[in-house]
Amino acid sequence: MWAWSRAELLGHTVKLVDTHTHDRSMNLRKWQQVFLLPPPLTSHLSSTMDERLVGRVSAGGCCSYNTLKAWLPILTWLPRYRLKWLQMDLLAGITVGLTTVPQALAYAEVAGLPVQYGLYSAFMGGFIYTLLGTSKDVTLGPTAIMSLLCFSLVGGQPHRAVLLSLLCGVIQAGMALLRLGFLLDFISFPVIKGFTCAAAVTIGFGQVKNILGLQGIPHQFYLEVYYTFSKIPEARIGDVVLGLLCLTLLVMLMCMKTGLGSDDAPRYAKLSRKVVWAVATMRNALVVVAASFIAFSWDAYGYHVFTITGKTSQGLPPFRPPPTSDTTANGTIVSFGEIVEDFGGGLAVIPLMGLLESIAIAKAFASQNNYRIDANQELLAIGVTNIMGSFVSAYPVTGSFGRTAVNSQTGVCTPAGGIITGVIVLLSLAFLMPAFYYIPKASLAAVIICAVAPMVDYHVVLKMWRIRKLDLLPFVVTFLLSFWQVQYGIIGGVAVSGVLLLYNTARPQIKVSDHGALVMELSSGLSFPATEYLSHIIHTHALKASPPRSVVLDCHHVSIVDYTVVSELRDVLRQFKQRDVQLIFSGLQPSVLEVLLAADLEGLRYTDSVEAALLRVEPGRLLED
């Protein structure tokens, strides 16, 4: 029945695309801003998803040009690249690069790794995403959340962090090739918000010790809180003053950028706003450079009043396969299998969270800038980035919301802006590493705190309380458990969300009304968890009533039934017949009716509408067809 030929399938696909041509033409203006392209190319890009579907079922198979474009999205926009786009991509790439360098150094601290590992992780994404990405705005690199997850799993061990990047990339790329992106749909919004809020608190408070210049603080959150407050008398005045000054400057610059007025102003005012915007956008780099200059000046006069980053490895990282074993301090060799075993459930959590964070960012900016992304292609881009990154000593990366926002606001036209960002990071590694020696840790801590502060979204709690209070349960479970272990928070939140989802599946809403016969309206599909509940409702309201009542089962919302449901319905129909009353189905969809007829249920009666079913019912007596 369903064995269509390839040509027939292509015909159906083309027909489906054609039926939507009118809708796409009505919304053509919505797509005009895709990669800032002119209308002909915009039309081409707006149908990219259709081309991928057609290309993958076409007679050309895997060797067709459409299939090649599906796997290499750069072939879609590169042939039409313009000089104007190059100017905008250069500007965006430089701006994002100046933001990336200080953030990468800071996030390496969160991951518990030497600061150069942040830069090792920051350049590969720009090159790979240019080839494989479907969003013009997204930038891949180290982020606060992935750094925290990495630290929770590898404990600041560089070799294991690099191996983790390889394993994450293999898992993510495998999911993309198997089209498993739908698995991310099982992580609910309350779980995501609970995790990001807890991660922001954990990361932000974890930097307080660097603001205070404290040493010997444990990394476990509750112990970290205790020892940070208990050691406040040991705080170094230089770090405190510099850290608070950096925080103040960053907040001021952020507020200045937010408070910029509209474009309807005199020319000199527009120029002033552009200068303020540029300074505020590059605030992280400017603050870190200024703090480094202050630290260098004091150090030159022999006053060591700041805790500085210290010696870092200079030069580009060697391109080599990631280590598949590790050696402990006492010389014991830890095998690949033992390392994977130590990773445990985190090896599932980290790839999923990396994918979730990046795809959420890509979808948000695609919606804002009126273009579409391919979620599975995004998975492939992240996976390949992590695989290739592991060959240059990178730890796992994902999409960065802050740097993506800067990229978009600067007016990037294509993913090629990431190449410029990558080049800036490589130049920093090649020539600026000696200068990083004097970067005060307090300034990096200020950068991290300002970056994660907006992630503490307390407004979402009020919204969930107002809309659906039950959603607060997975949020609270995720939030609290994340302070214990980050991966436990995610797993716990997903488990609670799954229980709530299963409960809703097992207890579908059934509206019962009396029209002489009982009308029971099912609000959703029927599957085996709901079987006992449906049977209980029918028995309680109809079969156990005195006298027994006939029932019209309104199934117009039901799109699927399974074998367990059919077996239970067979038994229910038998009991209705024994009590000389009727059970009539109404509004059955063709797929459901086909299953019921195939089951050959004795006494099966059905109508197109509830009204027609009520006309067939005579209470207390069984009507014959």
XYZ file of C-alpha atoms in Angstrom:
625
model
C 0.000 0.000 0.000
C 2.753 2.407 1.008
C 5.480 1.174 -1.346
C 5.793 4.330 -3.459
C 8.467 4.514 -6.108
C 11.144 7.176 -5.877
C 9.621 9.038 -8.835
C 6.157 8.967 -7.226
C 7.563 10.247 -3.946
C 9.344 13.049 -5.773
C 6.112 13.878 -7.576
C 4.193 14.075 -4.313
C 6.941 16.253 -2.827
C 6.964 18.633 -5.776
C 3.187 18.808 -5.645
C 3.341 19.643 -1.946
C 5.893 22.373 -2.593
C 3.760 23.781 -5.405
C 0.659 23.960 -3.212
C 2.569 26.210 -0.854
C 3.903 28.524 -3.545
C 1.048 30.950 -3.070
C 1.584 31.070 0.708
C 5.292 31.727 0.229
C 4.613 34.491 -2.271
C 2.229 36.129 0.208
C 5.006 36.125 2.796
C 7.847 37.032 0.434
C 8.587 40.294 2.201
C 9.098 38.349 5.420
C 12.139 36.672 3.863
C 13.669 39.781 2.259
C 16.201 40.187 5.025
C 17.655 36.680 4.791
C 21.426 37.225 4.769
C 20.557 40.729 3.434
C 20.042 39.220 -0.004
C 18.091 40.627 -2.985
C 14.654 39.177 -3.809
C 15.757 36.473 -6.304
C 18.269 34.981 -3.874
C 15.876 35.472 -0.967
C 13.298 33.390 -2.802
C 15.970 30.784 -3.371
C 16.885 30.633 0.308
C 13.290 30.603 1.532
C 12.794 27.387 -0.400
C 16.063 25.829 0.786
C 14.247 23.440 3.093
C 12.049 22.306 0.221
C 15.093 21.813 -1.976
C 16.714 19.652 0.691
C 13.647 17.447 0.886
C 13.416 17.151 -2.887
C 17.169 16.740 -3.255
C 17.367 13.855 -0.818
C 14.693 11.860 -2.637
C 15.658 12.795 -6.179
C 17.021 10.368 -8.717
C 20.482 11.899 -8.368
C 20.746 10.413 -4.870
C 23.683 11.373 -2.687
C 25.663 12.694 -5.658
C 23.173 15.389 -6.672
C 24.040 19.079 -6.327
C 20.951 19.711 -4.176
C 22.100 17.048 -1.731
C 25.563 18.611 -1.630
C 24.016 21.989 -0.835
C 21.940 20.355 1.888
C 25.106 19.183 3.646
C 27.197 22.269 2.775
C 24.960 25.354 3.171
C 27.879 27.611 2.157
C 27.116 26.619 -1.453
C 23.781 28.412 -1.100
C 25.137 31.900 -0.359
C 28.782 31.903 -1.474
C 28.118 32.048 -5.271
C 26.157 35.283 -4.693
C 28.573 36.880 -2.214
C 28.942 40.647 -2.573
C 31.592 43.218 -1.649
C 29.106 45.038 0.581
C 28.585 41.864 2.602
C 32.358 41.524 3.008
C 32.516 44.969 4.629
C 29.753 44.103 7.096
C 31.186 40.635 7.818
C 34.612 42.165 8.506
C 33.132 44.698 10.928
C 31.055 42.046 12.710
C 33.926 39.557 12.832
C 36.322 42.095 14.363
C 33.744 43.240 16.913
C 32.867 39.689 17.959
C 36.569 38.766 18.007
C 37.336 41.560 20.483
C 34.495 40.226 22.633
C 35.519 36.594 22.258
C 39.130 36.880 23.450
C 38.469 38.169 26.988
C 35.407 35.930 27.397
C 37.326 32.847 26.270
C 40.041 33.559 28.824
C 37.413 34.015 31.523
C 35.430 30.892 30.645
C 38.586 28.788 30.789
C 38.755 29.836 34.455
C 35.176 28.559 34.923
C 36.185 25.248 33.336
C 39.147 25.062 35.707
C 41.607 25.014 32.790
C 44.634 27.188 31.945
C 43.420 30.336 30.206
C 44.941 29.422 26.833
C 42.452 26.548 26.554
C 39.684 29.110 26.284
C 41.348 30.510 23.171
C 42.073 27.017 21.837
C 38.310 26.444 21.981
C 37.302 29.774 20.461
C 38.545 29.729 16.853
C 37.558 26.390 15.278
C 33.820 27.123 15.434
C 34.118 30.169 13.163
C 35.702 28.153 10.344
C 33.509 25.051 10.607
C 30.243 26.941 11.052
C 30.935 28.975 7.913
C 30.834 25.726 5.945
C 28.040 23.879 7.735
C 25.902 26.435 9.587
C 22.458 27.622 8.505
C 22.298 30.829 10.601
C 24.090 34.011 9.641
C 24.217 35.165 13.265
C 25.310 32.218 15.429
C 28.861 32.110 16.797
C 30.256 28.913 18.295
C 32.785 28.905 21.113
C 33.219 28.488 24.856
C 30.278 29.569 27.001
C 29.654 29.899 30.712
C 27.249 26.961 30.885
C 29.379 24.545 28.859
C 32.445 25.571 30.862
C 30.604 24.802 34.102
C 29.410 21.447 32.758
C 32.915 20.636 31.583
C 34.380 21.424 34.989
C 31.745 19.305 36.744
C 32.805 16.318 34.640
C 36.568 16.624 34.194
C 37.510 18.627 37.290
C 39.897 20.919 35.428
C 41.995 18.177 33.786
C 42.996 19.445 30.312
C 43.547 16.022 28.692
C 40.129 14.803 29.756
C 38.490 18.066 28.667
C 39.937 17.624 25.172
C 38.809 13.992 25.004
C 35.369 15.086 26.202
C 35.197 17.468 23.236
C 35.857 14.583 20.830
C 33.249 12.322 22.423
C 30.655 15.105 22.522
C 31.296 15.887 18.869
C 30.918 12.257 17.838
C 27.621 11.984 19.733
C 26.297 15.263 18.312
C 27.317 14.495 14.728
C 25.853 10.997 15.072
C 22.552 12.472 16.244
C 22.539 14.792 13.235
C 23.193 11.980 10.748
C 20.458 9.854 12.375
C 18.072 12.861 12.391
C 17.625 12.619 16.191
C 17.202 16.332 16.818
C 13.659 15.666 18.015
C 15.095 14.268 21.270
C 15.763 17.834 22.382
C 12.000 18.390 22.446
C 11.825 16.254 25.591
C 13.698 18.886 27.596
C 10.962 21.272 28.671
C 11.199 25.033 29.064
C 10.941 24.952 32.898
C 13.881 22.524 33.005
C 15.956 24.782 30.738
C 15.136 27.860 32.809
C 15.790 26.071 36.089
C 19.163 24.925 34.820
C 20.242 28.282 33.366
C 19.214 30.177 36.501
C 21.105 27.747 38.754
C 24.111 27.776 36.428
C 24.176 31.581 36.446
C 24.090 31.665 40.251
C 26.767 28.957 40.488
C 29.069 30.603 37.946
C 28.517 34.125 39.248
C 29.111 33.262 42.891
C 32.086 31.130 41.895
C 33.787 34.331 40.705
C 33.319 36.179 43.992
C 36.493 34.539 45.313
C 38.452 36.087 42.436
C 36.904 39.489 43.098
C 38.056 39.143 46.709
C 41.418 37.607 45.790
C 40.833 34.527 47.959
C 42.774 31.282 47.597
C 42.014 27.681 48.567
C 38.229 27.849 48.037
C 36.639 24.444 47.184
C 34.579 24.171 44.015
C 31.527 22.349 45.417
C 28.840 25.043 45.576
C 27.708 24.760 49.205
C 31.284 24.503 50.481
C 32.241 27.361 48.192
C 29.567 29.587 49.749
C 30.679 28.690 53.287
C 34.409 29.172 52.776
C 33.986 32.362 50.717
C 32.113 34.090 53.533
C 34.363 32.647 56.234
C 37.505 33.922 54.460
C 36.289 37.455 53.730
C 38.757 38.883 56.306
C 41.562 37.475 54.093
C 40.398 39.456 51.038
C 43.092 41.399 49.151
C 42.238 45.073 48.970
C 43.786 45.493 45.509
C 41.642 42.727 43.967
C 38.498 44.015 45.679
C 38.959 47.588 44.472
C 39.902 46.557 40.929
C 37.118 43.964 40.701
C 34.426 46.380 41.878
C 35.755 49.071 39.541
C 35.603 46.671 36.565
C 32.076 45.612 37.524
C 30.968 49.239 37.751
C 32.443 50.130 34.366
C 30.906 47.087 32.681
C 27.463 47.807 34.119
C 27.696 51.481 33.150
C 28.703 50.668 29.585
C 25.956 48.056 29.328
C 23.359 50.582 30.523
C 24.674 53.191 28.091
C 24.263 50.776 25.206
C 20.750 49.850 26.316
C 19.768 53.508 26.686
C 20.815 54.639 23.219
C 18.066 56.658 21.559
C 16.426 56.327 18.149
C 17.974 57.154 14.784
C 15.802 60.258 14.383
C 18.452 62.707 15.584
C 20.963 65.218 14.200
C 24.029 63.931 12.431
C 26.447 64.661 15.280
C 24.131 62.816 17.678
C 24.100 59.761 15.400
C 27.903 59.801 15.300
C 28.066 60.042 19.084
C 25.697 57.095 19.449
C 27.822 55.009 17.095
C 30.918 55.758 19.164
C 29.093 54.886 22.401
C 27.713 51.722 20.820
C 31.180 50.644 19.631
C 32.768 51.286 23.031
C 29.938 49.540 24.874
C 30.049 46.539 22.519
C 33.790 46.106 23.059
C 33.484 46.804 26.800
C 34.886 43.418 27.852
C 38.078 43.845 25.861
C 38.521 47.470 26.901
C 38.041 46.743 30.608
C 40.412 43.751 30.564
C 43.081 45.733 28.667
C 42.770 48.665 31.072
C 42.952 46.355 34.101
C 45.993 44.594 32.639
C 47.729 47.922 32.118
C 47.044 48.888 35.742
C 48.358 45.532 36.991
C 51.481 45.853 34.809
C 52.129 49.376 36.091
C 51.939 48.365 39.749
C 54.018 45.248 39.095
C 56.721 47.297 37.339
C 57.168 49.356 40.505
C 57.390 46.205 42.641
C 53.879 46.366 44.147
C 52.172 42.957 43.703
C 48.700 43.994 44.825
C 46.667 42.037 42.265
C 46.154 38.334 41.631
C 47.149 37.956 37.984
C 46.691 35.186 35.442
C 50.379 34.336 35.322
C 52.402 32.435 32.769
C 50.521 30.998 29.786
C 51.618 28.852 26.862
C 52.486 30.990 23.859
C 51.798 30.078 20.261
C 49.223 28.126 18.322
C 48.131 24.747 19.652
C 49.600 21.727 17.835
C 47.243 19.877 15.523
C 47.210 16.327 16.898
C 44.709 13.601 17.815
C 43.174 14.034 21.271
C 44.601 11.802 24.016
C 42.704 8.559 24.542
C 44.289 7.832 27.923
C 45.446 9.805 30.937
C 48.182 9.588 33.526
C 47.537 10.381 37.184
C 49.923 12.301 39.439
C 51.421 9.074 40.765
C 52.111 7.760 37.258
C 49.127 5.400 36.939
C 47.801 5.148 33.373
C 44.025 5.520 33.055
C 42.646 3.772 29.959
C 40.086 5.148 27.520
C 37.375 2.846 28.870
C 38.007 3.955 32.435
C 37.809 7.625 31.440
C 34.489 7.069 29.638
C 33.220 5.192 32.692
C 34.235 8.123 34.886
C 32.316 10.495 32.625
C 29.161 8.459 33.275
C 25.824 10.143 32.618
C 27.523 13.462 31.960
C 28.534 12.100 28.568
C 24.853 12.245 27.620
C 23.986 15.490 29.405
C 26.758 17.694 28.013
C 26.166 16.968 24.280
C 22.422 17.443 24.718
C 22.791 20.720 26.599
C 25.280 21.964 24.030
C 22.853 21.203 21.218
C 19.916 22.665 23.095
C 21.685 25.927 23.877
C 22.938 26.447 20.332
C 19.705 25.525 18.548
C 17.641 27.689 20.885
C 19.902 30.644 20.062
C 19.789 29.900 16.322
C 15.987 29.688 16.324
C 15.650 32.898 18.325
C 17.771 34.954 15.932
C 16.295 33.269 12.853
C 12.861 34.371 14.028
C 14.109 37.867 14.842
C 15.823 38.336 11.469
C 13.245 36.512 9.339
C 15.002 33.418 8.031
C 14.924 29.687 8.706
C 17.445 27.216 10.044
C 17.813 23.464 9.673
C 18.010 22.029 13.211
C 19.683 18.780 12.181
C 22.248 20.682 10.116
C 22.967 22.807 13.198
C 23.608 19.595 15.129
C 26.085 18.523 12.462
C 27.881 21.885 12.583
C 28.293 21.725 16.371
C 29.342 18.085 16.270
C 32.015 18.610 13.605
C 33.250 21.723 15.456
C 33.766 19.735 18.654
C 35.430 16.858 16.787
C 37.856 19.133 14.964
C 38.313 21.270 18.069
C 39.588 18.263 19.986
C 42.532 18.125 17.544
C 43.608 21.626 18.657
C 43.155 21.017 22.410
C 39.675 22.569 22.685
C 37.077 21.650 25.267
C 33.341 21.348 24.317
C 31.753 24.454 22.792
C 28.299 25.564 21.748
C 26.478 28.684 20.557
C 27.023 31.838 22.595
C 23.962 34.034 23.136
C 25.932 37.161 24.027
C 28.378 36.982 21.119
C 25.593 35.980 18.726
C 23.661 39.079 19.790
C 26.734 41.247 19.128
C 27.166 39.557 15.744
C 23.572 40.242 14.767
C 23.519 43.822 16.044
C 26.720 44.652 14.152
C 24.963 43.733 10.908
C 26.650 40.486 9.887
C 25.454 39.295 6.480
C 26.713 35.697 6.259
C 28.405 33.089 8.487
C 31.736 34.243 6.988
C 32.017 36.733 9.847
C 33.074 33.770 11.992
C 36.256 33.411 9.915
C 37.346 36.918 10.933
C 36.631 36.133 14.578
C 38.666 32.932 14.313
C 41.595 34.804 12.758
C 41.585 37.350 15.603
C 41.704 34.541 18.172
C 44.578 32.866 16.295
C 46.491 36.167 16.169
C 45.965 36.553 19.916
C 47.391 33.084 20.478
C 50.357 33.740 18.228
C 51.384 37.186 19.438
C 49.529 38.341 22.575
C 49.936 35.468 25.029
C 52.822 37.180 26.912
C 50.549 40.175 27.518
C 47.923 37.906 29.082
C 50.364 37.277 31.938
C 49.259 40.542 33.570
C 45.492 40.093 33.219
C 44.044 40.387 36.755
C 41.738 37.537 37.691
C 39.398 40.082 39.258
C 38.804 41.670 35.829
C 38.011 38.296 34.251
C 35.669 37.574 37.165
C 33.850 40.863 36.502
C 33.442 39.915 32.828
C 31.930 36.542 33.775
C 29.566 37.978 36.393
C 28.210 40.563 33.935
C 27.842 37.884 31.254
C 25.799 35.462 33.402
C 23.747 37.979 35.402
C 21.019 38.325 32.704
C 20.549 34.531 32.808
C 18.960 34.804 36.275
C 15.445 35.333 34.925
C 13.279 35.624 38.045
C 10.391 36.955 35.970
C 9.856 33.475 34.523
C 8.885 32.174 37.977
C 6.059 34.699 38.207
C 4.918 33.839 34.684
C 4.817 30.095 35.403
C 2.937 30.732 38.650
C 0.363 32.776 36.760
C 0.022 30.487 33.727
C 0.441 26.936 35.091
C 1.676 26.400 38.628
C 2.508 22.734 38.051
C 5.361 23.770 35.722
C 7.159 25.193 38.743
C 7.801 21.642 39.968
C 10.395 20.650 37.303
C 11.810 24.187 37.483
C 12.379 23.990 41.247
C 13.737 20.409 41.103
C 16.200 21.361 38.356
C 17.206 24.580 40.100
C 17.916 22.983 43.481
C 19.600 19.803 42.250
C 21.886 21.802 39.957
C 23.602 23.256 43.018
C 24.513 19.732 44.048
C 25.654 18.481 40.644
C 24.750 20.206 37.373
C 23.985 16.973 35.541
C 21.783 15.770 38.405
C 19.718 18.912 38.087
C 19.094 18.349 34.386
C 18.378 14.645 34.803
C 16.075 15.310 37.753
C 14.172 18.026 35.907
C 13.753 15.876 32.797
C 12.550 12.987 34.980
C 9.937 15.164 36.712
C 8.795 16.596 33.371
C 8.535 13.051 32.019
C 6.405 11.977 34.966
C 4.073 14.938 34.418
C 3.887 14.143 30.710
C 3.118 10.480 31.400
C 0.495 11.494 33.949
C -1.231 13.685 31.359
C -1.068 10.788 28.898
C -2.447 8.321 31.435
C -5.163 10.713 32.614
C -6.572 12.419 29.514
C -9.373 14.892 30.045
C -12.771 13.284 29.469
C -15.757 15.614 29.392
C -18.985 13.836 30.383
C -22.381 15.352 29.541
C -25.937 13.988 29.709
C -28.086 14.085 26.562
C -30.421 11.241 27.421
C -27.407 9.066 26.751
C -24.020 9.981 28.170
C -21.652 11.780 25.805
C -17.985 11.355 26.692
C -15.630 13.652 24.796
C -11.980 12.617 24.743
C -9.614 15.577 24.640
C -6.561 13.752 23.263
C -5.285 10.521 21.765
C -5.689 7.117 23.361
C -2.685 4.987 24.181
C -2.098 2.150 26.589
C -1.409 4.271 29.743
C -4.913 5.773 29.438
C -6.705 2.455 29.018
C -7.517 1.767 32.667
C -8.593 5.371 33.279
C -10.992 5.377 30.302
C -12.417 2.019 31.366
C -12.874 3.318 34.927
C -14.770 6.419 33.738
C -17.054 4.343 31.508
C -17.800 1.805 34.250
C -18.376 4.469 36.899
C -20.723 6.699 34.911
C -22.502 4.150 32.677
C -22.200 0.459 33.470
C -22.438 0.756 37.272
C -25.266 3.287 37.114
C -28.792 2.147 37.919
C -30.104 1.568 35.358
C -27.029 1.269 33.052
C -26.629 4.125 30.585
C -25.790 4.131 26.878
C -22.647 6.041 25.913
C -21.609 8.048 22.879
C -17.808 8.200 22.776
C -16.824 11.393 20.949
C -13.450 10.577 19.343
C -12.939 13.485 16.955
C -9.760 14.470 18.889
C -8.375 10.922 18.848
C -5.792 10.357 16.120
C -4.191 7.098 17.296
C -5.080 3.957 19.236
C -2.923 0.954 20.080
C -3.459 -2.768 20.672
C -3.972 -2.404 24.437
C -6.779 0.111 23.881
C -8.423 -2.117 21.281
C -8.323 -5.108 23.652
C -9.929 -3.072 26.424
C -12.622 -1.763 24.048
C -13.482 -5.334 23.063
C -14.138 -6.167 26.705
C -16.120 -2.954 27.280
C -18.330 -3.619 24.234
C -19.062 -7.092 25.563
C -20.138 -5.679 28.929
C -22.388 -3.080 27.268
C -24.079 -5.873 25.315
C -24.615 -7.896 28.502
C -26.354 -4.914 30.140
C -28.512 -4.254 27.063
C -27.155 -0.726 26.479
C -25.108 0.783 23.688
C -21.611 2.148 23.148
C -21.427 4.176 19.935
C -18.292 5.834 18.576
C -18.601 9.196 16.803
C -16.204 11.307 14.784
C -13.675 8.529 14.219
C -10.743 9.594 12.059
C -9.998 7.293 9.105
C -6.774 5.957 10.606
C -8.494 5.084 13.888
C -11.529 3.554 12.149
C -9.206 1.430 10.030
C -7.604 -0.008 13.182
C -10.943 -0.719 14.848
C -12.336 -2.411 11.755
C -9.171 -4.487 11.394
C -9.649 -5.658 15.000
C -13.124 -7.023 14.058
C -14.751 -5.792 17.278
C -18.104 -7.431 17.929
C -20.879 -4.864 18.327
C -18.819 -1.977 16.947
C -21.097 0.935 16.015
C -19.951 4.319 14.782
C -21.338 7.526 13.274
C -19.931 10.690 11.785
C -21.242 13.007 14.510
C -22.505 13.043 18.084
C -25.960 14.124 16.914
C -26.239 11.133 14.583
C -25.147 8.838 17.402
C -27.732 10.238 19.813
C -30.454 9.565 17.230
C -29.455 5.891 17.208
C -29.610 5.525 20.975
C -32.800 4.354 22.753
C -32.025 4.149 26.483
C -32.386 0.702 28.002
C -32.652 -1.155 24.713
C -30.029 -2.334 22.218
C -30.767 -1.150 18.687
C -29.852 -3.362 15.778
C -27.974 -1.881 12.815
